CSV table of C-alpha atoms in Angstrom, one decimal:
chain,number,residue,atom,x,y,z
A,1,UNK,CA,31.5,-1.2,22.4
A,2,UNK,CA,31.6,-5.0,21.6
A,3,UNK,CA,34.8,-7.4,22.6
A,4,UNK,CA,36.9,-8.2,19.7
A,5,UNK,CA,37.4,-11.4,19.3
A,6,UNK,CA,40.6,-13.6,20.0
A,7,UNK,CA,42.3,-16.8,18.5
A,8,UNK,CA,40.8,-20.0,20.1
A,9,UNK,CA,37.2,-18.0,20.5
A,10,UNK,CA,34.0,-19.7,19.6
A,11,UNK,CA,32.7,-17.7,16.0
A,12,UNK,CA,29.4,-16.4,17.4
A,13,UNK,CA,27.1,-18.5,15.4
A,14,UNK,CA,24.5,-16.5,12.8
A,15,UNK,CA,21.9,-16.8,10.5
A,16,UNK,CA,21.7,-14.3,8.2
A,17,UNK,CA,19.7,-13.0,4.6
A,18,UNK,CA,22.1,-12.8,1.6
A,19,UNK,CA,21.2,-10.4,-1.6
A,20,UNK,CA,18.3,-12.9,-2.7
A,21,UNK,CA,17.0,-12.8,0.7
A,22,UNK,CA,17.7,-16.9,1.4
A,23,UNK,CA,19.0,-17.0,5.2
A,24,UNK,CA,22.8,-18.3,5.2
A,25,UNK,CA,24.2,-19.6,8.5
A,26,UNK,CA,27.7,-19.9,9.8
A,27,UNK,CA,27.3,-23.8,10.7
A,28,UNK,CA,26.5,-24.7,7.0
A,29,UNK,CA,29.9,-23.7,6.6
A,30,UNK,CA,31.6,-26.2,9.2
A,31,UNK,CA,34.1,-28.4,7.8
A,32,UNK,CA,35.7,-25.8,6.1
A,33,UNK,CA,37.5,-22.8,7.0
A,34,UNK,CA,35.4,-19.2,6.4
A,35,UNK,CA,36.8,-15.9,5.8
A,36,UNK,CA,34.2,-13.7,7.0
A,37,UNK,CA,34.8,-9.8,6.2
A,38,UNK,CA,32.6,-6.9,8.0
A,39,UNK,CA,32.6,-3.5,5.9
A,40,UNK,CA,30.7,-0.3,6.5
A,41,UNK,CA,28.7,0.0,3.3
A,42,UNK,CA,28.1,-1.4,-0.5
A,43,UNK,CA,28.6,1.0,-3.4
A,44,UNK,CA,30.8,2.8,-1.2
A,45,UNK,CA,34.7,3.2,-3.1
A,46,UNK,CA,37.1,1.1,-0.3
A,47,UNK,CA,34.1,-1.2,0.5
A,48,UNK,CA,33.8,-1.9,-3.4
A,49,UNK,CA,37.6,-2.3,-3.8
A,50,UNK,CA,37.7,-4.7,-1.1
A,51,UNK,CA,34.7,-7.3,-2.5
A,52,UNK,CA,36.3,-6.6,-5.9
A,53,UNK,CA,39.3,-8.2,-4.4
A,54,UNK,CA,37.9,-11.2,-2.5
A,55,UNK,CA,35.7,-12.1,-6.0
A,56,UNK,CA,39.0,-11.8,-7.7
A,57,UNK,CA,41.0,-14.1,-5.3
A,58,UNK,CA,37.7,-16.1,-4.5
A,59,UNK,CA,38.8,-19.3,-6.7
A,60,UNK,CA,42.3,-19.4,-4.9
A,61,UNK,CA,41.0,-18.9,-1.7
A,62,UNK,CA,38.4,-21.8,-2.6
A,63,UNK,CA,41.1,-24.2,-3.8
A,64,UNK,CA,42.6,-23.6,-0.8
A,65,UNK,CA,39.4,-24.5,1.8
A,66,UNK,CA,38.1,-21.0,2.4
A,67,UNK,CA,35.0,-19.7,2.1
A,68,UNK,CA,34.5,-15.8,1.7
A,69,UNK,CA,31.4,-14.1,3.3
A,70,UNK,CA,31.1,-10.5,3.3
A,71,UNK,CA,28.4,-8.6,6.1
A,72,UNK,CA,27.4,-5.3,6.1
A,73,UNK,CA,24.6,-3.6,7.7
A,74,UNK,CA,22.8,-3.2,4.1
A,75,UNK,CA,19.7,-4.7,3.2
A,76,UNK,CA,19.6,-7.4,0.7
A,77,UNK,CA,18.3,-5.3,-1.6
A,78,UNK,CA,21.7,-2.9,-1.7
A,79,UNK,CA,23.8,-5.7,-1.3
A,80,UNK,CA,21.6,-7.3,-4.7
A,81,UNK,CA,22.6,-4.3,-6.5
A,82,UNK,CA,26.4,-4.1,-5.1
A,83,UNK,CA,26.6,-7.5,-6.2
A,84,UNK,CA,24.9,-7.5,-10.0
A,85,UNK,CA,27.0,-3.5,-10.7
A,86,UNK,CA,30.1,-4.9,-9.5
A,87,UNK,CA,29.8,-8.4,-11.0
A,88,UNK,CA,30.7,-9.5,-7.2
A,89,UNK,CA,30.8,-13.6,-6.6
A,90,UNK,CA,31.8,-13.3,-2.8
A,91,UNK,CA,28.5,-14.3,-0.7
A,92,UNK,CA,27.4,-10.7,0.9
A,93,UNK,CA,25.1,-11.1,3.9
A,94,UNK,CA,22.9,-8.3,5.5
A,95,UNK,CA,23.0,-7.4,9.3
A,96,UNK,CA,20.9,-4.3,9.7
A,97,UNK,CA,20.3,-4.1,12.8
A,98,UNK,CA,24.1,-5.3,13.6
A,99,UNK,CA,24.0,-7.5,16.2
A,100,UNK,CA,26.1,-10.2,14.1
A,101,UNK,CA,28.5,-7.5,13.4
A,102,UNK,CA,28.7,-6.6,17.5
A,103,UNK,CA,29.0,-10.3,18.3
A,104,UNK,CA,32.2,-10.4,16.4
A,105,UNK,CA,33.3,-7.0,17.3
A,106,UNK,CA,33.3,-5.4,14.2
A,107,UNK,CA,30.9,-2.4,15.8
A,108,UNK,CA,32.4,0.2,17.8
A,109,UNK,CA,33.5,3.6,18.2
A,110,UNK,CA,35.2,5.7,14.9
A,111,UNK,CA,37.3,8.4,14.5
A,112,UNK,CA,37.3,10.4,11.2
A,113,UNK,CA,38.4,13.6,9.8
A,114,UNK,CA,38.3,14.5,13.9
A,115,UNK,CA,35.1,13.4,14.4
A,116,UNK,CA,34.0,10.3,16.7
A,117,UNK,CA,31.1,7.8,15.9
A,118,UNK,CA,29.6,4.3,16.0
A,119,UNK,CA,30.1,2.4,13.3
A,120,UNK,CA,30.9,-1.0,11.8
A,121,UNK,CA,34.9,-1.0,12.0
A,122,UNK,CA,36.4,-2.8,8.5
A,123,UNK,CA,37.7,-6.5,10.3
A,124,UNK,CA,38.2,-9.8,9.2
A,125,UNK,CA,37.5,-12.8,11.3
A,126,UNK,CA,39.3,-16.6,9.7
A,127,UNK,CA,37.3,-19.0,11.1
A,128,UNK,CA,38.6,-22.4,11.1
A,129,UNK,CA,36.5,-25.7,10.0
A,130,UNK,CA,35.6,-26.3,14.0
A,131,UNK,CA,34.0,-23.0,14.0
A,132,UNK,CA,36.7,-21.6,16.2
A,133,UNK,CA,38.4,-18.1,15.6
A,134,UNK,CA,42.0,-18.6,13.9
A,135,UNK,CA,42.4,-15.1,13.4
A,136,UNK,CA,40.9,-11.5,14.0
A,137,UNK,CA,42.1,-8.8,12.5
A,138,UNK,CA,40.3,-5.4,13.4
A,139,UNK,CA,40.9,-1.8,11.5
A,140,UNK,CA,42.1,-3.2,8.3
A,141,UNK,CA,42.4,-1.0,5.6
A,142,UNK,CA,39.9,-1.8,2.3
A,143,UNK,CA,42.8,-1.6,-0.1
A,144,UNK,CA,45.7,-4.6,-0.3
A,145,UNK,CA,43.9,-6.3,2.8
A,146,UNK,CA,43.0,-9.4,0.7
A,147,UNK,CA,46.7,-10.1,-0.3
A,148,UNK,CA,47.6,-9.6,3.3
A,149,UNK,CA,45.4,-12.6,3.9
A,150,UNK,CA,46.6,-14.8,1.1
A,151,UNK,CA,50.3,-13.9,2.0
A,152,UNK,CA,49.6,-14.4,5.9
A,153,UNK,CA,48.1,-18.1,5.2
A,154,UNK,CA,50.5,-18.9,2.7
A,155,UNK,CA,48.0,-20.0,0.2
């Protein structure tokens, strides 16, 4: 099981393949705070709901200095067809092999219906524009999470 991450942390740094398969990194991001958001699976009902919320707060969030990326353990193919069904505008990055996901935490042990598992654990990591953690927040739930964050930030 990976360390979650604290306040103050260094964000793990990454390099990543969005849905068109161009490599995205963290530090192209610095200078402005990043929202980064690690859900189980595209095309999935919660996992939907919550990308469906960030694309719908994106231009607040935006105004206000975030960026919003979204990883999953997908490939960019899925996360190419999440995005176009869905009409999604958040910036979806794949991690199959989810060692950007562990680096942050966001793997671990599951329980479900009584049952326990590995698998990638819903979180959200705020990164600030030095590429330090502001905030982690592990077993979020997919629905209301994203007016959480506004509400929490006071954007």
């Amino acid at each position: 099981m990976s360390e979650r991450l604290q306040p103050g942390d260094v964000a793990p740094a990454f390099t990543l393949p969005d849905a068109d398969g161009t490599e995205i990194s963290l530090s192209a991001h610095k200078g402005r705070k990043v929202i980064i958001y690690f859900y189980p699976a595209a095309l999935t009902p919660g996992c939907t709901k919550q990308a469906c919320d960030f694309t719908d707060n994106l231009a607040l969030l935006a105004t206000a200095g975030y960026d919003v990326i979204g990883i999953s353990p997908d490939t960019p193919e899925k996360l190419a067809k999440f995005r176009e069904k869905e009409s999604l505008k958040v910036t979806l990055l794949a991690d199959p092999d989810k060692k950007v996901t562990e680096s942050y935490g966001a793997y671990g042990e599951k329980k479900n219906y009584g049952k326990t598992y590995m698998g990638v654990i819903r979180s959200t990591i705020i990164v600030d524009e030095d590429g330090k953690v502001e905030r982690a927040l592990y077993n979020v739930r997919a629905t209301g999470h994203v007016a959480k964050i506004i509400k929490d930030l006071g954007i």
